[in-house]
Backbone as numpy.savetxt, mean C-alpha at the origin, in Angstrom:
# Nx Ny Nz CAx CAy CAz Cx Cy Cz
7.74 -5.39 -15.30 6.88 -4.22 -15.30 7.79 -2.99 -15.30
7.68 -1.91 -16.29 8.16 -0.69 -16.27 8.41 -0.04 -14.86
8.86 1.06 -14.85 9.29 2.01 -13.55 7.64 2.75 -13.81
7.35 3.19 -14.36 5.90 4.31 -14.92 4.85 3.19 -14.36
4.52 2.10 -14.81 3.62 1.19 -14.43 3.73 0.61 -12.92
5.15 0.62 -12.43 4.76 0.16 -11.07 3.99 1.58 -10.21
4.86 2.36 -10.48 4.64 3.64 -9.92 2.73 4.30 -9.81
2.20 3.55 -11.08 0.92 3.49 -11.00 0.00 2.76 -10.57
0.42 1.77 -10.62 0.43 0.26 -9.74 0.25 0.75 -8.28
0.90 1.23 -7.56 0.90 1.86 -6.56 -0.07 3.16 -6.16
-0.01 3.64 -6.59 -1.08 5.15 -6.32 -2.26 4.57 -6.22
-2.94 3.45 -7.86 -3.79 3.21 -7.69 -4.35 1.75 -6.28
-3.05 1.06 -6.25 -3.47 0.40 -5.08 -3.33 1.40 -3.28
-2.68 2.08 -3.32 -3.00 3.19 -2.30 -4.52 3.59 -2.48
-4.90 4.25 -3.34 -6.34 4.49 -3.56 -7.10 3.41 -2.96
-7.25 2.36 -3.45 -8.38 1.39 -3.14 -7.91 0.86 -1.95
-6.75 0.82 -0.98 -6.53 0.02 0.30 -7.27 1.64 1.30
-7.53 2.69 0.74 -7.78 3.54 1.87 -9.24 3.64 1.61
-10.00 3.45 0.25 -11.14 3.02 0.37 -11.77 1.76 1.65
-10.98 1.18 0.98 -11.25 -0.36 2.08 -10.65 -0.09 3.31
-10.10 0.55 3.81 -9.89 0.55 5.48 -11.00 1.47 6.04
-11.54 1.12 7.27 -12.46 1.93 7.43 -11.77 3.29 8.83
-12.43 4.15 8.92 -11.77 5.51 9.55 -10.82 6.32 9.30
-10.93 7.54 9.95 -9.66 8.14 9.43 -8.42 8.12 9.33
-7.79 7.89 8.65 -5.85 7.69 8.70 -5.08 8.83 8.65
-5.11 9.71 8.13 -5.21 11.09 8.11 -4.02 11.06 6.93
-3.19 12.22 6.37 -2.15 12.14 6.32 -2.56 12.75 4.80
-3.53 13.05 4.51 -4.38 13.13 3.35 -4.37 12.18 2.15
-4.24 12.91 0.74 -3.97 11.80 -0.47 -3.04 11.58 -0.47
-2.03 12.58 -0.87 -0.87 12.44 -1.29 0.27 11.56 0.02
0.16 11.77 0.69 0.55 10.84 1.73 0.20 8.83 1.46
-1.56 8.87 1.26 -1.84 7.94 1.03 -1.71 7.27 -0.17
-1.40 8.38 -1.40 -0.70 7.21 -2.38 0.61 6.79 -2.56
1.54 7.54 -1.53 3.19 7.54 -1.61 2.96 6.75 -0.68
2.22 5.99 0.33 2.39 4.99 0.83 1.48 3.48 0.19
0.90 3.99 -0.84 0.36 2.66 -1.23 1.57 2.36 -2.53
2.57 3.39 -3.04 3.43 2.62 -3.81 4.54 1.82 -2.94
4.92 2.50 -1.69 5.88 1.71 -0.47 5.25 0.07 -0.34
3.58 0.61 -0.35 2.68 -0.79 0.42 2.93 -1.44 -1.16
3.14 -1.40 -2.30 3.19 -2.61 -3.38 4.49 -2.66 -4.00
5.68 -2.11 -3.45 6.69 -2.31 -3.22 7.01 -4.01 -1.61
6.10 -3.70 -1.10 6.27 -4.15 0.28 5.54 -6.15 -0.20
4.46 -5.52 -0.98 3.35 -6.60 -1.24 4.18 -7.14 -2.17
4.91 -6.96 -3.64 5.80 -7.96 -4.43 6.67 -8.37 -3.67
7.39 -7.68 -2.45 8.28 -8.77 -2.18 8.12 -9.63 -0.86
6.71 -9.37 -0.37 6.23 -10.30 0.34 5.57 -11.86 -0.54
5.19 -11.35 -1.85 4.70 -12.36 -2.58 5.92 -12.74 -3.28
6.88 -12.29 -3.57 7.71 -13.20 -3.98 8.66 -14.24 -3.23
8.83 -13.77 -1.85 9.29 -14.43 -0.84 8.37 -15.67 -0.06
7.57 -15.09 0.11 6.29 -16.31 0.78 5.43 -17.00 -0.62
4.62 -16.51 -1.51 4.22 -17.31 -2.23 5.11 -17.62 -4.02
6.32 -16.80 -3.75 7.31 -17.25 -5.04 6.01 -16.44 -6.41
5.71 -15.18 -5.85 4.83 -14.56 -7.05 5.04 -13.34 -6.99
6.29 -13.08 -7.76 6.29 -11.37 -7.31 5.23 -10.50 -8.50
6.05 -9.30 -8.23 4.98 -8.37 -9.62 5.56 -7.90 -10.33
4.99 -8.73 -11.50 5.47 -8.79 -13.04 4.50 -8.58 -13.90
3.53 -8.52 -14.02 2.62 -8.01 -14.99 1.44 -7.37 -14.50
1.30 -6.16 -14.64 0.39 -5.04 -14.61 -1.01 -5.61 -14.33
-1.78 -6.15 -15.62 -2.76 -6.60 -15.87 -3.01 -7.87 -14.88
-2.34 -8.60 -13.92 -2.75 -9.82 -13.27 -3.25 -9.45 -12.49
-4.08 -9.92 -12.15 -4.96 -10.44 -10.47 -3.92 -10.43 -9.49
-3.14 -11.35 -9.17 -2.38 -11.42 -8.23 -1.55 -10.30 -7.88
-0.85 -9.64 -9.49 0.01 -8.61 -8.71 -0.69 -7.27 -8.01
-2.09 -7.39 -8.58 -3.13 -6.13 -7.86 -3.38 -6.35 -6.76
-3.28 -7.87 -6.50 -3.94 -8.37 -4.61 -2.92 -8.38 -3.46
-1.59 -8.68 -4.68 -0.59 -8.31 -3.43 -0.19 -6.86 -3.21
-0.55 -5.82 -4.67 -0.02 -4.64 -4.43 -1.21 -3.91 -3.25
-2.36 -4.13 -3.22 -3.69 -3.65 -2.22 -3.07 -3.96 -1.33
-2.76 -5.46 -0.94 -2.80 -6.00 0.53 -1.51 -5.09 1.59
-0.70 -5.71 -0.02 0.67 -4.87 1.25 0.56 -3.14 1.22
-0.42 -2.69 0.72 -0.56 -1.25 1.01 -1.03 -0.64 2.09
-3.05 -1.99 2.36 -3.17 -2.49 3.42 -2.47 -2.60 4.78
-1.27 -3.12 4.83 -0.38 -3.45 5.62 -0.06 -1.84 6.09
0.64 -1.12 5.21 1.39 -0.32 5.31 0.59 1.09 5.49
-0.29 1.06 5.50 -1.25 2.02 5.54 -1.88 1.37 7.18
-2.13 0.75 7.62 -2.02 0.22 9.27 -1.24 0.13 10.13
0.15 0.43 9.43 1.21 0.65 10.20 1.32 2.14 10.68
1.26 2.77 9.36 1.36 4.39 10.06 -0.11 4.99 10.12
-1.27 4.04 10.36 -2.13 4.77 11.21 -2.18 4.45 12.71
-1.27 3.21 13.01 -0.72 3.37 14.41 0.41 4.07 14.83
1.10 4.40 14.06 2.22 5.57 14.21 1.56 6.52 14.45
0.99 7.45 13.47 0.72 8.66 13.87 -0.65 8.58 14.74
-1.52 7.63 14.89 -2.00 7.66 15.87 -1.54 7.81 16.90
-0.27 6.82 17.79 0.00 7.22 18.72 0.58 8.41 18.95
1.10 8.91 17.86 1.71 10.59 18.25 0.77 11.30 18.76
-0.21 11.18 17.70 -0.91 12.30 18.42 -2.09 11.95 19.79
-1.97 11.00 20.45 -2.74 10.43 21.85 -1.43 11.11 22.77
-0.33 10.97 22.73 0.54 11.73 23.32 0.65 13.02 23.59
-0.28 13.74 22.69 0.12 15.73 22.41 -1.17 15.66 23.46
-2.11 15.03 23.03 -3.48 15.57 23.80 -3.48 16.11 25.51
């Protein structure tokens, strides 16, 4: 897969993992799609390591489920990050 196509690969799986999480994460868009390309950066090489399927073609099923999931991931990570920051300021 191109550098241009992962890179889109990403934004658009950022998009749909913040659809699907429910509440606020904050951090706005642009936050949330520079972490959904980290999260399908994160998701090919979780699928290539655990199920030997990384992401190689744009158009598959799989590389869209691992690029969501691990965005998923990564988008739950720093809504417990900056969650806890800010339970601390209060």
């Amino acid at each position: 897969m191109s550098f241009l196509g992962f890179l889109l690969l990403g934004l658009i799986a950022g998009a749909i993992a913040k659809l699907i999480l429910p509440g606020k994460q904050g951090g706005g868009w642009f936050v949330t799609l520079l972490l959904g390309v980290v999260g399908a950066l994160l998701g090919g090489w979780l699928g290539g390591l655990i199920l030997n399927r990384p992401l190689t073609e744009f158009w598959d099923l799989g590389t869209w489920l691992l690029a969501i999931g691990g965005s998923i991931i990564v988008l739950l990570i720093y809504g417990l990050i900056v969650g806890r920051g800010n339970k601390s300021r209060a």
